[in-house]
Coordinates of C-alpha atoms in Angstrom, one line a residue:
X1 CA -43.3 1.5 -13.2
X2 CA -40.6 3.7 -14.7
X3 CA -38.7 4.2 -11.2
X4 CA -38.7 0.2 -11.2
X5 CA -37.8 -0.7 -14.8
X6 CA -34.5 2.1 -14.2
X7 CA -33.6 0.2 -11.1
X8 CA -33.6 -3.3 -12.7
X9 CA -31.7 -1.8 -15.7
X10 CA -29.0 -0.8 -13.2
X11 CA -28.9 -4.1 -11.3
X12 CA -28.3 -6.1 -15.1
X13 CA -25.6 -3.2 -16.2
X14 CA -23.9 -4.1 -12.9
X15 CA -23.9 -8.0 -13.7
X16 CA -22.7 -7.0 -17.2
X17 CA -20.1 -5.5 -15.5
X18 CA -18.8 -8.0 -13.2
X19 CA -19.0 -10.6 -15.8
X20 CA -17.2 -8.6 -18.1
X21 CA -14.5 -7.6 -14.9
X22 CA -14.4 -11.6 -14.4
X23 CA -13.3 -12.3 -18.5
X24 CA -11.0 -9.6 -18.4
X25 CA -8.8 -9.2 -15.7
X26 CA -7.5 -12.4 -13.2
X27 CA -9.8 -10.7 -10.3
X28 CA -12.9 -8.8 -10.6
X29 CA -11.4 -5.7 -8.1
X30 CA -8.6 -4.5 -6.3
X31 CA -9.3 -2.6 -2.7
X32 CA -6.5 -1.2 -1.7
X33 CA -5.4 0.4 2.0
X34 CA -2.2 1.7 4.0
X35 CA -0.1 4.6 3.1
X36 CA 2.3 6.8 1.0
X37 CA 3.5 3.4 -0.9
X38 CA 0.0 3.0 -2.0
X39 CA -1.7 6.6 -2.2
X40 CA -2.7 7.2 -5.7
X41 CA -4.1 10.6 -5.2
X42 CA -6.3 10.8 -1.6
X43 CA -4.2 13.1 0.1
X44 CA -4.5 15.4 -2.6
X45 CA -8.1 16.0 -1.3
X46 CA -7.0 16.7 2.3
X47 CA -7.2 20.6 2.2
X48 CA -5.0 20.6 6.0
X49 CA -2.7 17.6 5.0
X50 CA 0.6 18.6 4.1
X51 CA 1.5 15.2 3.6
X52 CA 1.4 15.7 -0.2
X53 CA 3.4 14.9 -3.6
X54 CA 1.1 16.6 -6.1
X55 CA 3.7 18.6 -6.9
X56 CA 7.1 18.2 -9.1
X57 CA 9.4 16.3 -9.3
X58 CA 7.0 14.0 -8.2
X59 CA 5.3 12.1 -11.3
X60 CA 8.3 12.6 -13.7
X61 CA 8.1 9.3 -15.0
X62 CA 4.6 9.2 -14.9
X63 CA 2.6 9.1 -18.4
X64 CA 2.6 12.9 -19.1
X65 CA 5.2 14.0 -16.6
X66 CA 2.3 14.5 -14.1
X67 CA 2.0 14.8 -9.7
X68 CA -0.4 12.8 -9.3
X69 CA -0.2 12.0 -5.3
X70 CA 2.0 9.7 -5.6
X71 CA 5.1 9.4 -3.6
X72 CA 7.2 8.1 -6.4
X73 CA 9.0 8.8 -9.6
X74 CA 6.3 7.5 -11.3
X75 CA 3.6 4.3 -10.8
X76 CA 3.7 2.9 -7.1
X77 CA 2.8 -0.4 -5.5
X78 CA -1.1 0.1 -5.9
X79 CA -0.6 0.7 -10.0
X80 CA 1.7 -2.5 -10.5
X81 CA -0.3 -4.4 -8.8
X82 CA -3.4 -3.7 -10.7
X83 CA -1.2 -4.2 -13.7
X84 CA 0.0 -7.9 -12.9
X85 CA -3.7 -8.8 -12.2
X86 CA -4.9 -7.3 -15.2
X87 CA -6.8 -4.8 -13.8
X88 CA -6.8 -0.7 -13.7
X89 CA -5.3 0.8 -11.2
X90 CA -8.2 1.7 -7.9
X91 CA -9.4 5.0 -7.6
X92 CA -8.7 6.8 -5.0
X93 CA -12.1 6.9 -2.8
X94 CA -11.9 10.5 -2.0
X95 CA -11.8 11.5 -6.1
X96 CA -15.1 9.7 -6.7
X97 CA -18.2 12.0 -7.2
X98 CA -20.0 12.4 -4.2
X99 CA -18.9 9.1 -2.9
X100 CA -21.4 7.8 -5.7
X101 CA -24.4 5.2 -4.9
X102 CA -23.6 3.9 -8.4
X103 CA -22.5 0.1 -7.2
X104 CA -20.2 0.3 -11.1
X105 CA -18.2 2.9 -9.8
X106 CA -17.0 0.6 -7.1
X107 CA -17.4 -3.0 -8.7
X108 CA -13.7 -2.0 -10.3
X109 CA -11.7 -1.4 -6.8
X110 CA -11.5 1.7 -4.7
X111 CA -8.0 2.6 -3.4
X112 CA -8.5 4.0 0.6
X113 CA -4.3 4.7 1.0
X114 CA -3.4 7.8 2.6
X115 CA 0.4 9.3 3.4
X116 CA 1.5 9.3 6.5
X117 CA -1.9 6.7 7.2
X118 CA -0.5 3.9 10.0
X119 CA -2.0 1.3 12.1
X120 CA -2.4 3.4 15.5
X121 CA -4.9 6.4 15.1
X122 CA -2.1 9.0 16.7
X123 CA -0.1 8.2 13.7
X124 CA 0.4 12.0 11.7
X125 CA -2.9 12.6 13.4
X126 CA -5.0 14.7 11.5
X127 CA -2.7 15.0 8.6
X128 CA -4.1 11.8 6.4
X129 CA -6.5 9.5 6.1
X130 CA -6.7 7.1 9.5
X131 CA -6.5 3.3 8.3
X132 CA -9.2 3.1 10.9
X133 CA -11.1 6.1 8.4
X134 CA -10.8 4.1 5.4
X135 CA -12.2 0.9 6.6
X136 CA -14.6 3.2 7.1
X137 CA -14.9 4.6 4.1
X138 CA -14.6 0.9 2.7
X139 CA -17.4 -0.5 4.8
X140 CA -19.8 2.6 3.3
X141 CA -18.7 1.0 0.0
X142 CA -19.7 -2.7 1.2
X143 CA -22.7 -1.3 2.0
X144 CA -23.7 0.3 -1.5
X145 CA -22.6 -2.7 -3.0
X146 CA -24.8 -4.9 -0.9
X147 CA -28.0 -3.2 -0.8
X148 CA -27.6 -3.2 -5.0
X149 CA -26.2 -6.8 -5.7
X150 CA -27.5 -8.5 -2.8
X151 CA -26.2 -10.4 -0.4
X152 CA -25.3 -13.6 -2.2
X153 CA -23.9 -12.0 -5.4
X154 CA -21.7 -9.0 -3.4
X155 CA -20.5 -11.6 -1.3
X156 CA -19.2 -13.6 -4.1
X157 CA -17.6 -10.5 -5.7
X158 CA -15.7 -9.8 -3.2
X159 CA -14.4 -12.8 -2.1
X160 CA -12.8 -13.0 -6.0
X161 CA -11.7 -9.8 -5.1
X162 CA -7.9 -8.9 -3.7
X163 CA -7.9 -6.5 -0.9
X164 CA -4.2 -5.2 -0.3
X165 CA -2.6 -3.7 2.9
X166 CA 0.2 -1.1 3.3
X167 CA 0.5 -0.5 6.7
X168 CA 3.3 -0.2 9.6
X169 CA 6.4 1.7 8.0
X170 CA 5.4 5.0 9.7
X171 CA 5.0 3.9 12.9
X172 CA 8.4 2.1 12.9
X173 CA 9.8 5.1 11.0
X174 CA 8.5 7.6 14.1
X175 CA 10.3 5.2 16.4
X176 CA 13.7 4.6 15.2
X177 CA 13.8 8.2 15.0
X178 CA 12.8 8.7 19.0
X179 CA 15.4 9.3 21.1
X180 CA 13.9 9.3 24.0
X181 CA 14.9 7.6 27.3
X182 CA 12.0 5.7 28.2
X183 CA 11.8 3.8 24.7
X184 CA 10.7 0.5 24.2
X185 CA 12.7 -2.3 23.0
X186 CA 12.0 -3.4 19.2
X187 CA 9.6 -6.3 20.5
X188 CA 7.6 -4.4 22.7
X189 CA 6.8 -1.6 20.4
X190 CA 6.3 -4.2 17.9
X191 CA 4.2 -6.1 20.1
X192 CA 1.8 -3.1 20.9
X193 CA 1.4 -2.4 17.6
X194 CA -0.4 -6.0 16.6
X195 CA -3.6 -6.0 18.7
X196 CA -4.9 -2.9 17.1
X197 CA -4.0 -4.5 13.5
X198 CA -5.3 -8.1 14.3
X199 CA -8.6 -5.8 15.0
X200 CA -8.6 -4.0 11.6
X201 CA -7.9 -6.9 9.3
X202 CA -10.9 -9.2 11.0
X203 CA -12.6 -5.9 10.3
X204 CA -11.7 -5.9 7.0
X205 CA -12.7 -9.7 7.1
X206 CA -15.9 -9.1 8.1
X207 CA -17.1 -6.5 5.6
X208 CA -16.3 -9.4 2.5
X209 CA -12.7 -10.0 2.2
X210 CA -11.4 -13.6 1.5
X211 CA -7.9 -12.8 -0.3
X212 CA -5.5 -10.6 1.2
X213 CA -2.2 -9.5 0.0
X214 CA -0.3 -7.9 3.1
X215 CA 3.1 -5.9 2.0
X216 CA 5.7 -5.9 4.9
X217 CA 7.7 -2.9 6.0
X218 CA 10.9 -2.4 4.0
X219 CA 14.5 -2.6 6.0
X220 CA 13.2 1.1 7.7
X221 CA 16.7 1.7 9.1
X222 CA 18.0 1.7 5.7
X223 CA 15.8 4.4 3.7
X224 CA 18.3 7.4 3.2
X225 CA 16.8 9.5 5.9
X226 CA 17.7 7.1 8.7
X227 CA 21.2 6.9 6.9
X228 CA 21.6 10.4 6.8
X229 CA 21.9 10.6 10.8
X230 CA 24.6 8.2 10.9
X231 CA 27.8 9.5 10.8
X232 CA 29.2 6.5 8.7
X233 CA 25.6 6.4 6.5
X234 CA 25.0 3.1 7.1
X235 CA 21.6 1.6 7.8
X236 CA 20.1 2.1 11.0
X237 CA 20.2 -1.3 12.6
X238 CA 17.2 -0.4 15.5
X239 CA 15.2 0.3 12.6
X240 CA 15.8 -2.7 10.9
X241 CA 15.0 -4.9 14.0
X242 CA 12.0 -3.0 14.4
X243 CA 11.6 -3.9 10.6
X244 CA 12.0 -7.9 10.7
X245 CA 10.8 -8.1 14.4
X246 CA 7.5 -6.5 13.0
X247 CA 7.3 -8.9 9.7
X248 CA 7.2 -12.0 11.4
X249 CA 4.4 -10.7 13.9
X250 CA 2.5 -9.9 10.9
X251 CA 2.9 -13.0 9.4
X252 CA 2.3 -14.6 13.0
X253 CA -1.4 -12.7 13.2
X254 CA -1.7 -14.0 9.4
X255 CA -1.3 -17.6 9.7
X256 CA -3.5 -17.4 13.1
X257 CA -6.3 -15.6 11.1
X258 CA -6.0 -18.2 8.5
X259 CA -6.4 -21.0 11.4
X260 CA -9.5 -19.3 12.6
X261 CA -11.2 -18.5 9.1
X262 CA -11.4 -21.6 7.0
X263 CA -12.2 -19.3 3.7
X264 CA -9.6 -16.8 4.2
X265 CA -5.9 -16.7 2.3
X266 CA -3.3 -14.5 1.8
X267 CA -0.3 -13.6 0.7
X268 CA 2.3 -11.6 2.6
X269 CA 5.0 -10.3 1.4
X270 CA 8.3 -9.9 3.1
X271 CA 9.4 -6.4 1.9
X272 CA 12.7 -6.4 4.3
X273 CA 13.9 -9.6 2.8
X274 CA 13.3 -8.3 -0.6
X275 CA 14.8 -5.1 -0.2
X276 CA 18.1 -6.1 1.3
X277 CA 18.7 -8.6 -1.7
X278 CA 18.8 -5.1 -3.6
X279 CA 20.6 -3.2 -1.5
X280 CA 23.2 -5.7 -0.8
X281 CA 23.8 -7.2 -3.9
X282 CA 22.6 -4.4 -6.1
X283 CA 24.5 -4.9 -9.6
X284 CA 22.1 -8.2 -9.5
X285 CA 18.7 -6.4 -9.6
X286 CA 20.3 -3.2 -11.8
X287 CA 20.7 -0.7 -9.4
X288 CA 24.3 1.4 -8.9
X289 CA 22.9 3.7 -6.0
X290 CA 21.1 2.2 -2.6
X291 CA 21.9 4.5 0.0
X292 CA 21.0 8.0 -1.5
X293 CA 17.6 9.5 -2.3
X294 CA 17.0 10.3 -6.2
X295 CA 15.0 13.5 -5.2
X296 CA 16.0 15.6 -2.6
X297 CA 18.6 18.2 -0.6
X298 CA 21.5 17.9 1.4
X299 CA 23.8 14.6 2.4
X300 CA 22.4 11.7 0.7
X301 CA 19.4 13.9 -0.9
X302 CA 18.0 13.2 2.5
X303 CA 18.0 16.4 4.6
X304 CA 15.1 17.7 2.5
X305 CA 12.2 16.4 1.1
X306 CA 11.4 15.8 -2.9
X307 CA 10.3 19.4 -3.3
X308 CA 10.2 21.5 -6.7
X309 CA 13.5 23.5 -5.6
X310 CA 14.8 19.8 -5.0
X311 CA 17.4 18.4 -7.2
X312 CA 16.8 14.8 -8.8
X313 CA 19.0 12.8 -10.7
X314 CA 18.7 11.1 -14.0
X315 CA 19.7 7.6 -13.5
X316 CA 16.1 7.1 -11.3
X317 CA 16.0 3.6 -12.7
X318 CA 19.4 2.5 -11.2
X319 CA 18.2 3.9 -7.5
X320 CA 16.6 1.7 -5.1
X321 CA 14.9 5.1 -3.3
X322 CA 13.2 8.1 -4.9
X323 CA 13.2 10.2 -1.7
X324 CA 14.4 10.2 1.9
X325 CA 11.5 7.3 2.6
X326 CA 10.0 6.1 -0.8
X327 CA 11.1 3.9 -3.1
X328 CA 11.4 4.7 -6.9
X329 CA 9.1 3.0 -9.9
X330 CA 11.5 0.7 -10.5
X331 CA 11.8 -0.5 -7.5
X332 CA 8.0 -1.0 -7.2
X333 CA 8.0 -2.8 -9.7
X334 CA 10.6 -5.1 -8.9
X335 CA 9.2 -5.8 -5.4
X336 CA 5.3 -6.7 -7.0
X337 CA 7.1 -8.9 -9.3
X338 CA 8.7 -11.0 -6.8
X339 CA 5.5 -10.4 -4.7
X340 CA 3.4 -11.2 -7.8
X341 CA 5.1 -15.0 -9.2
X342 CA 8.3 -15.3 -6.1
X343 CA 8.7 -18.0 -3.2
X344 CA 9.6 -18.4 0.1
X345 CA 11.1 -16.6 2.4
X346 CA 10.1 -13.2 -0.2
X347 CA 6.4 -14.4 -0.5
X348 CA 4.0 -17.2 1.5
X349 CA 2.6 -19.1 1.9
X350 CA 1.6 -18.4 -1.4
X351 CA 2.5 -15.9 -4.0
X352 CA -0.1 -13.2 -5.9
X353 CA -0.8 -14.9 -9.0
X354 CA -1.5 -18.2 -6.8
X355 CA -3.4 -16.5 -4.4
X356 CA -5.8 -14.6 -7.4
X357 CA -5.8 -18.1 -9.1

């Protein structure tokens, strides 16, 4: 009788808890997957990864001064986001406690993002979290959630909930790099990439999510380590191709998803588009410096990573990137507030606060 009594106690503190979730923030949860522009902290925990940045002069701006994982100056996509809705920012999975079967330790959000994490499984291989992995990881949280609310009332948690996606820059980062011969067009490497997505979102789909914010890749060719191999440091226009080329399919898959599930919306960002408005009319959004890193070694701070025997300015607010591939807080925060109350062509079909609405 005792083992039954303890077991309904934790089914009405869960309720408590999503009520309470509901009153409080604009969503109940934020699940959150993709890469370094998202990673709160999971790669920390990969003891082979050195895809890190829990080490200065990462986290500078962050409360306390402190390296927490993230790729930034200081709070990241995944944190402003969380912030706009009214929520705290996820957890990253691998930090929680023996990937608890406590369903309140998940009711909140759980944040899956991994560095170097892209949409094909050979992506830094071994070195992060495969997105494949954390839908993975995320389905084992469906799961827990399920067998402790039920069918019914999980289901209508998450479908409240926002599930956002970071996913594509490395891949189109790896391939305006290549130099080899036998490389693809923009279109076709683009177009190979798609299938395997189309397959992880309807994955994603199927494990509970209704609302999905997707963030688009960034203007790649213009981060300052693609600079830094031209000779005249401008951006790298393959990259950039790749960049828009791959935006549109996303939103292509999107609106064909949307056709096929009835329930399902979204909102997708169109990072490149946002990003160029900064970088080509800078004194507009408050920045002075687009083309060099903040944090780093060499021409444009871009030869060596954001390391502690890296130099770093002081102006980070007035740069558009942090390091040689990662943009700085303020930055973030810019893009989630045009992402979070923008328009067309930045945001559609419609915007974050519409879509949590």
């Amino acid at each position: 009788m005792a083992s039954i009594c303890t077991y309904n106690s934790a089914i009405i503190i869960t309720i408590i808890l999503l009520l309470l979730k509901d009153a409080l923030g604009m969503v109940p949860a934020v699940y959150v997957f993709g890469d370094s522009l998202a990673d709160v902290g999971n790669n920390n925990h990969l003891q082979l990864s050195l895809l890190k940045a829990n080490y200065p002069h990462n986290g500078v701006d962050y409360p306390g001064r402190k390296a927490t994982g993230r790729f930034s100056n200081g709070k990241n996509f995944a944190d402003f986001l969380a912030q706009n809705l009214g929520v705290e920012t996820s957890p990253p999975y691998l930090s929680l406690p023996s990937k608890s079967n406590n369903t309140s330790v998940y009711l909140t959000g759980v944040n899956f993002a991994s560095g170097g994490a892209g949409i094909l499984n050979t992506t830094n291989s071994g070195a992060c979290i495969r997105f494949d992995q954390q839908i993975d990881y995320y389905s084992a949280v469906y799961g827990v959630i399920v067998q402790q609310l039920g069918t019914t009332q999980a289901q209508d948690h998450l479908s409240k909930s926002v599930f956002a996606i970071v996913i594509g820059s490395n891949e189109l980062l790896n391939y305006a790099k290549s130099n080899s011969a036998s490389k693809a067009s923009p279109q076709q490497f683009v177009d190979s990439l798609i299938p395997t997505l189309q397959g992880q979102l309807k994955r994603i789909y199927n494990l509970g999510a209704r609302k999905f914010v997707l963030i688009g890749t960034g203007p790649i060719g213009c981060c300052p380590a693609l600079r830094e191999q031209n000779k005249t440091k401008e951006c790298n226009a393959e990259g950039n191709s790749a960049s828009v080329l791959y935006n549109k399919a996303v939103s292509s898959l999107l609106n064909e998803m949307r056709r096929q599930y009835s329930d399902m919306s979204y909102s997708f960002v169109d990072t490149s588009i946002v990003l160029n408005q900064y970088i080509q009319q800078p004194s507009a959004y408050g920045f002075t410096e687009v083309k060099s890193a903040c944090c780093g070694l060499g021409d444009l701070n871009a030869k060596v990573a954001c390391l502690p025997v890296s130099t770093y300015c002081s102006n980070r607010s007035s740069h558009i990137f942090w390091d040689f591939y990662h943009p700085t807080e303020a930055t973030a925060r810019m893009v989630v507030a045009t992402a979070f109350d923008g328009s067309a062509p930045s945001v559609y079909p419609v915007n974050i606060r519409q879509l949590a609405s």
